[in-house]
Short mmCIF file of C-alpha atoms in Angstrom, two decimals:
data_model
loop_
_atom_site.label_atom_id
_atom_site.label_comp_id
_atom_site.label_asym_id
_atom_site.label_seq_id
_atom_site.Cartn_x
_atom_site.Cartn_y
_atom_site.Cartn_z
CA MET T 36 -37.08 24.03 -3.32
CA ARG T 37 -34.29 22.38 -1.33
CA ALA T 38 -35.54 18.91 -2.25
CA CYS T 39 -35.66 19.97 -5.86
CA ARG T 40 -32.07 21.29 -5.77
CA TYR T 41 -30.90 18.11 -4.05
CA ALA T 42 -32.56 15.97 -6.69
CA THR T 43 -30.90 18.00 -9.42
CA GLY T 44 -27.50 17.63 -7.75
CA VAL T 45 -27.90 13.88 -7.45
CA ASN T 46 -28.99 13.68 -11.06
CA ASP T 47 -26.03 15.80 -12.20
CA ARG T 48 -23.66 13.51 -10.41
CA HIS T 49 -25.31 10.44 -11.88
CA VAL T 50 -25.08 11.95 -15.35
CA VAL T 51 -21.38 12.75 -15.00
CA THR T 52 -20.45 9.36 -13.57
CA GLY T 53 -22.67 7.72 -16.18
CA ARG T 54 -20.69 9.39 -18.94
CA ALA T 55 -17.45 8.29 -17.29
CA ALA T 56 -18.69 4.70 -17.02
CA GLU T 57 -19.76 4.67 -20.66
CA ALA T 58 -16.35 5.97 -21.75
CA TYR T 59 -14.67 3.38 -19.55
CA ARG T 60 -16.63 0.58 -21.23
CA ALA T 61 -15.57 1.86 -24.64
CA LEU T 62 -11.95 1.94 -23.50
CA ALA T 63 -12.30 -1.65 -22.28
CA ASP T 64 -13.65 -2.70 -25.67
CA LEU T 65 -10.48 -1.37 -27.26
CA ALA T 66 -8.23 -2.93 -24.61
CA GLU T 67 -9.89 -6.32 -25.02
CA THR T 68 -8.42 -6.62 -28.50
CA VAL T 69 -5.12 -7.52 -26.84
CA GLU T 70 -6.00 -11.19 -26.53
CA ASP T 71 -3.20 -12.10 -24.12
CA GLU T 72 -4.48 -9.54 -21.65
CA TRP T 73 -8.18 -10.38 -21.84
CA GLN T 74 -8.28 -11.69 -18.27
CA TYR T 75 -6.49 -8.67 -16.83
CA VAL T 76 -8.75 -6.30 -18.76
CA THR T 77 -11.80 -8.18 -17.48
CA ASP T 78 -10.51 -8.00 -13.92
CA LEU T 79 -9.88 -4.27 -14.20
CA VAL T 80 -13.35 -3.63 -15.55
CA ASP T 81 -14.99 -5.84 -12.92
CA ALA T 82 -13.19 -3.88 -10.22
CA TYR T 83 -13.35 -0.33 -11.49
CA LEU T 84 -16.59 -0.01 -13.44
CA PRO T 85 -18.80 -0.47 -10.36
CA ALA T 86 -16.45 1.83 -8.49
CA ILE T 87 -16.90 4.57 -11.10
CA GLU T 88 -20.66 4.12 -10.96
CA ALA T 89 -20.54 4.28 -7.16
CA LEU T 90 -18.95 7.72 -7.36
CA ALA T 91 -22.47 8.94 -8.08
CA SER T 92 -23.24 8.64 -4.39
CA ALA T 93 -19.78 9.50 -3.04
CA ASP T 94 -19.18 12.69 -1.07
CA GLY T 95 -22.78 12.72 0.07
CA GLY T 96 -24.01 12.67 -3.51
CA ARG T 97 -23.47 16.42 -3.79
CA ALA T 98 -23.71 18.03 -7.19
CA PRO T 99 -20.35 18.32 -8.94
CA THR T 100 -18.98 21.80 -9.46
CA ALA T 101 -18.53 23.11 -12.98
CA ALA T 102 -14.77 22.51 -12.69
CA GLU T 103 -15.31 18.93 -11.55
CA THR T 104 -17.69 18.21 -14.40
CA GLU T 105 -15.25 19.77 -16.85
CA ALA T 106 -12.44 17.65 -15.39
CA VAL T 107 -14.35 14.42 -15.92
CA ASP T 108 -15.39 15.41 -19.42
CA GLU T 109 -11.78 16.30 -20.32
CA ALA T 110 -10.63 12.94 -18.97
CA ILE T 111 -13.33 11.25 -21.05
CA ALA T 112 -12.13 13.18 -24.11
CA GLU T 113 -8.56 12.11 -23.38
CA ILE T 114 -9.32 8.39 -23.31
CA GLY T 115 -11.57 8.84 -26.33
CA LEU T 116 -8.48 9.75 -28.35
CA ILE T 117 -6.68 6.52 -27.57
CA THR T 118 -6.37 4.11 -30.49
CA ASP T 119 -3.58 1.88 -29.19
CA PRO T 120 -5.10 -1.03 -27.24
CA HIS T 121 -1.97 -1.39 -25.12
CA LYS T 122 -2.26 2.21 -24.01
CA ALA T 123 -5.94 1.56 -23.38
CA ILE T 124 -5.00 -1.13 -20.86
CA ASP T 125 -2.76 1.36 -19.05
CA TRP T 126 -5.59 3.87 -18.91
CA LEU T 127 -8.08 1.32 -17.60
CA SER T 128 -6.05 1.58 -14.41
CA THR T 129 -5.46 5.33 -14.46
CA PHE T 130 -8.81 6.76 -15.58
CA PRO T 131 -10.88 5.63 -12.55
CA HIS T 132 -8.45 7.30 -10.16
CA VAL T 133 -8.42 10.51 -12.20
CA VAL T 134 -12.22 10.63 -12.14
CA ALA T 135 -12.32 9.84 -8.44
CA LEU T 136 -9.82 12.57 -7.66
CA ALA T 137 -11.86 15.06 -9.67
CA LEU T 138 -15.13 14.16 -7.96
CA GLY T 139 -13.73 13.73 -4.47
CA GLY T 140 -14.37 10.02 -4.23
CA ASP T 141 -12.50 6.77 -4.06
CA VAL T 142 -12.31 3.81 -6.43
CA ASP T 143 -10.10 1.58 -4.32
CA GLY T 144 -13.08 -0.23 -2.88
CA PRO T 145 -13.19 -2.90 -0.23
CA GLY T 146 -10.25 -5.26 -0.14
CA ALA T 147 -7.67 -2.69 -1.15
CA ASP T 148 -4.63 -2.16 1.02
CA GLY T 149 -3.40 1.35 1.43
CA GLY T 150 0.12 0.65 2.60
CA ALA T 151 3.30 -0.87 1.26
CA ASP T 152 3.11 -4.37 2.59
CA ARG T 153 3.41 -7.92 1.57
CA VAL T 154 1.61 -8.77 -1.59
CA GLY T 155 -0.15 -11.73 -0.07
CA GLY T 156 0.34 -10.81 3.56
CA ALA T 157 -2.01 -10.19 6.42
CA ALA T 158 -2.67 -6.59 5.45
CA ALA T 159 -4.33 -7.61 2.21
CA GLY T 160 -8.09 -7.66 2.49
CA GLU T 161 -8.41 -4.82 4.93
CA PRO T 162 -10.62 -1.98 3.79
CA ASP T 163 -8.79 1.06 2.53
CA ASP T 164 -10.07 3.94 4.60
CA ASP T 165 -6.95 5.99 3.91
CA SER T 166 -6.78 6.20 0.13
CA PRO T 167 -4.08 8.82 -0.53
CA PHE T 168 -5.87 9.91 -3.70
CA ARG T 169 -8.98 10.68 -1.70
CA MET T 170 -7.12 12.31 1.18
CA LEU T 171 -5.02 14.42 -1.14
CA GLY T 172 -7.89 15.51 -3.32
CA GLY T 173 -8.07 18.85 -1.61
CA LEU T 174 -4.93 19.54 0.33
CA ARG T 175 -1.48 18.09 0.61
CA MET W 27 25.58 -13.72 -1.30
CA ARG W 28 27.19 -10.77 -3.05
CA PHE W 29 26.26 -7.96 -5.40
CA GLN W 30 27.94 -7.39 -8.74
CA ASP W 31 27.69 -4.86 -11.56
CA ALA W 32 25.71 -6.16 -14.51
CA ALA W 33 27.55 -6.60 -17.77
CA LYS W 34 26.41 -3.98 -20.28
CA ASP W 35 25.04 -5.26 -23.57
CA ALA W 36 24.13 -2.94 -26.47
CA ARG W 37 20.60 -2.38 -25.19
CA ALA W 38 21.89 -1.53 -21.73
CA VAL W 39 24.28 1.01 -23.18
CA VAL W 40 21.45 2.76 -25.03
CA TYR W 41 19.26 2.66 -21.95
CA ALA W 42 22.09 4.07 -19.84
CA GLY W 43 21.97 7.14 -22.06
CA ILE W 44 18.30 7.61 -21.22
CA GLN W 45 18.94 7.03 -17.51
CA ALA W 46 21.57 9.77 -17.62
CA ASP W 47 19.28 12.28 -19.35
CA PRO W 48 18.82 15.29 -17.00
CA LEU W 49 15.08 15.15 -17.69
CA VAL W 50 14.88 11.80 -15.89
CA ALA W 51 16.58 13.26 -12.82
CA ARG W 52 14.35 16.33 -12.90
CA VAL W 53 11.12 14.32 -13.05
CA ALA W 54 12.33 11.95 -10.34
CA THR W 55 13.31 14.84 -8.07
CA LEU W 56 9.88 16.43 -8.44
CA LEU W 57 8.06 13.16 -7.86
CA ALA W 58 10.16 12.33 -4.83
CA GLU W 59 8.94 15.58 -3.28
CA GLY W 60 5.39 15.18 -4.59
CA ASP W 61 2.31 13.58 -3.17
CA ALA W 62 0.02 10.86 -4.52
CA ALA W 63 -2.14 13.28 -6.51
CA GLU W 64 0.89 14.83 -8.20
CA ARG W 65 2.20 11.37 -9.01
CA LEU W 66 -1.17 10.47 -10.53
CA LEU W 67 -0.95 13.63 -12.64
CA ALA W 68 2.52 12.59 -13.79
CA ARG W 69 1.36 9.09 -14.66
CA ALA W 70 -1.57 10.43 -16.66
CA ALA W 71 0.33 13.20 -18.47
CA MET W 72 3.34 11.03 -19.31
CA ASN W 73 0.94 8.51 -20.86
CA GLY W 74 -1.47 10.97 -22.43
CA GLU W 75 -2.54 11.63 -25.98
CA ARG W 76 -2.48 15.41 -25.62
CA THR W 77 0.44 17.56 -24.54
CA ASP W 78 -1.49 20.81 -24.09
CA ALA W 79 -0.89 21.77 -20.45
CA ASP W 80 -4.28 23.47 -20.17
CA VAL W 81 -6.00 20.16 -20.84
CA TRP W 82 -4.27 18.59 -17.86
CA ARG W 83 -4.92 21.60 -15.68
CA ARG W 84 -8.62 21.13 -16.37
CA ILE W 85 -8.46 17.39 -15.65
CA PHE W 86 -6.89 18.01 -12.23
CA PRO W 87 -8.89 20.85 -10.64
CA SER W 88 -7.80 19.87 -7.12
CA LEU W 89 -4.22 20.71 -8.13
CA PHE W 90 -4.78 23.63 -10.48
CA GLY W 91 -8.22 24.97 -9.64
CA LYS W 92 -9.04 28.36 -8.17
CA GLY W 93 -9.09 27.10 -4.61
CA SER W 94 -5.83 25.21 -4.77
CA ASP W 95 -2.97 26.17 -2.49
CA PRO W 96 -0.50 28.38 -4.43
CA ALA W 97 2.55 26.46 -3.28
CA ARG W 98 0.96 23.19 -4.21
CA ARG W 99 -0.14 24.56 -7.54
CA ALA W 100 3.40 25.73 -8.29
CA ARG W 101 4.74 22.28 -7.51
CA ALA W 102 2.06 20.66 -9.67
CA GLU W 103 2.96 23.02 -12.53
CA SER W 104 6.55 21.81 -12.35
CA VAL W 105 5.44 18.17 -12.32
CA LEU W 106 3.15 18.79 -15.28
CA ALA W 107 5.78 20.60 -17.33
CA ALA W 108 8.37 17.88 -16.77
CA SER W 109 5.84 15.10 -17.45
CA LEU W 110 4.80 16.68 -20.72
CA GLU W 111 8.45 16.90 -21.75
CA VAL W 112 8.60 13.14 -21.35
CA ALA W 113 5.36 12.72 -23.31
CA GLU W 114 6.70 14.91 -26.10
CA ARG W 115 9.58 12.51 -26.66
CA GLY W 116 7.09 10.40 -28.62
CA ASP W 117 5.48 7.03 -28.02
CA ALA W 118 8.61 5.03 -28.83
CA ALA W 119 10.95 6.86 -26.45
CA ARG W 120 8.57 7.77 -23.68
CA SER W 121 8.22 4.21 -22.40
CA SER W 122 11.98 4.02 -21.84
CA TYR W 123 11.96 7.41 -20.13
CA ARG W 124 9.07 6.43 -17.89
CA GLY W 125 10.85 3.27 -16.81
CA ALA W 126 14.00 5.22 -16.08
CA VAL W 127 11.99 7.74 -14.05
CA VAL W 128 10.47 5.03 -11.85
CA GLU W 129 13.90 3.55 -11.20
CA GLU W 130 15.44 6.93 -10.39
CA LEU W 131 12.52 7.84 -8.15
CA THR W 132 12.86 4.54 -6.30
CA ALA W 133 16.60 5.07 -5.82
CA ARG W 134 16.09 8.62 -4.55
CA LEU W 135 13.46 7.61 -2.02
CA LEU W 136 15.57 4.71 -0.77
CA ALA W 137 18.61 6.99 -0.54
CA ARG W 138 16.84 9.04 2.13
CA ARG W 139 17.46 6.27 4.60
CA ALA W 140 20.67 4.93 3.13
CA GLY W 141 23.96 5.26 4.94
CA PRO W 142 27.60 4.41 4.32
CA ASP W 143 26.87 0.83 5.33
CA SER W 144 23.81 0.52 3.08
CA PRO W 145 24.51 2.15 -0.28
CA VAL W 146 21.80 2.34 -2.93
CA ARG W 147 23.01 1.01 -6.28
CA ARG W 148 21.56 0.50 -9.75
CA GLU W 149 21.59 -2.33 -12.28
CA ARG W 150 23.14 -4.91 -10.02
CA ARG W 151 23.09 -8.67 -10.02
CA VAL W 152 22.96 -10.82 -6.92
CA LEU W 153 25.21 -13.85 -6.84
CA PHE W 154 24.82 -16.88 -4.59
CA ASP W 155 27.31 -19.66 -4.01
CA GLY W 156 26.58 -22.62 -6.25
CA VAL W 157 23.66 -20.93 -8.00
CA ARG W 158 23.67 -19.91 -11.62
CA ALA W 159 23.45 -16.13 -11.90
CA GLU W 160 20.26 -14.53 -13.16
CA ILE W 161 20.57 -12.80 -16.51
CA HIS W 162 18.60 -9.70 -15.63
CA PRO W 163 20.00 -7.31 -13.06
CA TYR W 164 17.86 -5.75 -10.35
CA ASP W 165 16.89 -2.16 -11.02
CA VAL W 166 17.73 -0.87 -7.55
CA THR W 167 19.50 -2.48 -4.62
CA VAL W 168 20.23 -1.47 -1.04
CA GLU W 169 23.47 -3.22 -0.30
CA SER W 170 23.45 -3.52 3.43
CA ALA W 171 25.42 -6.44 4.84
CA GLU W 172 22.77 -7.07 7.47
CA LYS W 173 19.53 -6.16 5.69
CA PRO W 174 20.03 -6.17 1.93
CA GLU W 175 17.16 -5.25 -0.37
CA VAL W 176 16.46 -5.67 -4.08
CA TYR W 177 13.78 -3.89 -6.10
CA ASP W 178 12.36 -4.36 -9.56
CA CYS W 179 10.65 -1.27 -10.93
CA LYS W 180 7.67 -1.12 -13.27
CA TRP W 181 5.78 1.71 -14.90
CA GLY W 182 2.49 -0.15 -14.81
CA ALA W 183 0.81 -3.12 -13.20
CA ARG W 184 0.87 -4.87 -16.53
CA GLY W 185 4.63 -5.17 -16.17
CA ILE W 186 4.17 -7.58 -13.29
CA ASN W 187 4.77 -11.05 -14.67
CA SER W 188 5.89 -14.50 -13.56
CA ASP W 189 9.49 -14.00 -14.66
CA VAL W 190 9.88 -10.96 -12.43
CA LEU W 191 8.12 -12.54 -9.46
CA ASN W 192 10.03 -15.81 -9.77
CA GLN W 193 13.38 -14.06 -9.98
CA LEU W 194 12.64 -12.01 -6.87
CA ASP W 195 11.39 -14.99 -4.89
CA ASP W 196 14.29 -17.17 -5.99
CA ALA W 197 16.72 -14.50 -4.77
CA ARG W 198 14.94 -14.31 -1.44
CA ALA W 199 14.99 -18.10 -1.08
CA HIS W 200 18.68 -18.41 -2.00
CA ALA W 201 19.55 -15.67 0.48
CA ALA W 202 17.57 -17.49 3.15
CA GLU W 203 19.64 -20.60 2.45
CA GLU W 204 22.67 -18.49 3.38
CA GLU W 205 20.76 -17.26 6.44
CA ILE W 206 20.45 -13.76 5.03
CA GLY W 207 17.13 -11.92 5.19
CA LEU W 208 16.89 -10.39 1.73
CA ARG W 209 13.93 -8.05 1.27
CA VAL W 210 12.55 -8.33 -2.26
CA ALA W 211 9.88 -6.04 -3.67
CA ILE W 212 8.38 -4.64 -6.81
CA VAL W 213 7.85 -0.92 -7.17
CA VAL W 214 5.00 -0.11 -9.54
CA PHE W 215 4.07 3.41 -10.63
CA ASP W 216 0.44 2.36 -10.84
CA ALA W 217 -2.57 2.04 -8.58
CA ARG W 218 -2.32 -0.57 -5.85
CA ARG W 219 -5.67 -2.06 -6.72
CA SER W 220 -4.57 -2.70 -10.32
CA CYS W 221 -1.35 -4.30 -9.08
CA GLU W 222 -3.25 -6.58 -6.75
CA LEU W 223 -5.60 -7.65 -9.53
CA ARG W 224 -2.55 -8.56 -11.59
CA LEU W 225 -0.92 -10.42 -8.73
CA ASP W 226 -4.07 -12.32 -7.84
CA ARG W 227 -3.91 -14.06 -11.20
CA SER W 228 -0.24 -14.93 -10.98
CA SER W 229 0.74 -18.48 -10.19
CA ALA W 230 4.30 -17.41 -9.35
CA ASN W 231 5.21 -17.47 -5.70
CA HIS W 232 4.98 -13.94 -4.34
CA ASP W 233 3.82 -14.41 -0.75
CA ARG W 234 7.01 -12.83 0.56
CA THR W 235 7.48 -10.26 -2.15
CA GLY W 236 6.66 -6.70 -1.22
CA LEU W 237 4.55 -4.38 -3.33
CA VAL W 238 5.14 -0.64 -3.33
CA ALA W 239 2.48 1.02 -5.44
CA LEU W 240 1.91 4.60 -6.55
CA GLU W 241 -0.04 5.52 -3.42
CA SER W 242 2.63 4.35 -1.01
CA LEU W 243 5.95 5.23 -2.65
CA ASP W 244 7.02 7.33 0.30
CA GLU W 245 7.31 4.18 2.37
CA LEU W 246 10.48 3.42 0.45
CA ALA W 247 12.11 6.16 2.49
CA GLU W 248 11.17 4.41 5.72
CA ARG W 249 13.08 1.48 7.10
CA PRO W 250 11.16 -1.77 6.48
#
């Protein structure tokens, strides 16, 4: 029974993150219509889409709670309402972090730098083990 | 090197009215006391399609859910209410309000460590001997004689561009010619990772330009 419940939890999480990834791709399609920003949009998608998909196994792959699932679905609904491609670009940056906060994960990925430091300085490239969004997901 | 008030053109006069709106000060005060999750809520709600507070409460269960700390929830409610007021100003006005909020927030965080010898000022130009003055003023400055600082503030990573980066680096370089260590940085109310993606594609010199992103805004209150 436990294995069965675990499998269901993993599947639930995959389903939720799958929906988020699909919505993110649709948002990127809209954002790509701003021709001058095609490269930036591509870079955002290359960075964040795998990170959203990886949330499926974050937090031990536990099943999302009903509130967490509802949060992701509401966020998906929110970006689904966007028709302005410029706003879509803004949300390509925001949406992954909103989803990660809801699911208790992290979309900063390797190479991110958690502190205020030089843009091209020595701190860049260090893994971000201290993502404030992740740390603050539960408590201040 | 010296600081100077920027001349006010018509656009600056209109923008000054937005900067002086009590709503800007209220949002900035809340965000200065908030944490990264509350700031993410503010970013999302101020840029959202819907202004129904219940929608945003559902999107952020860690802030508003059943298990959330009551004090934290109360603070998040204040952030949400103020953010939605900005959103309700409409798409045309909200971008100006958001920019003004980021500037005010930056100034308030910097003011925590400011003293009589290092006042925090707004909309200031930096003049160097023998160098033509830049047209655009810096959003926020810390005018210390020994360790001056200038900041350009952006709502989103997309606002990072070569003009901004070149102006900041030029100021730093001119200050260095006068043997003054001028700290230059951009403050972006957006995720660090997005900012770094933007910067990675920029050909403008930014090796010595600081980045303060949404996750690390509190570091403005600490001495560099």
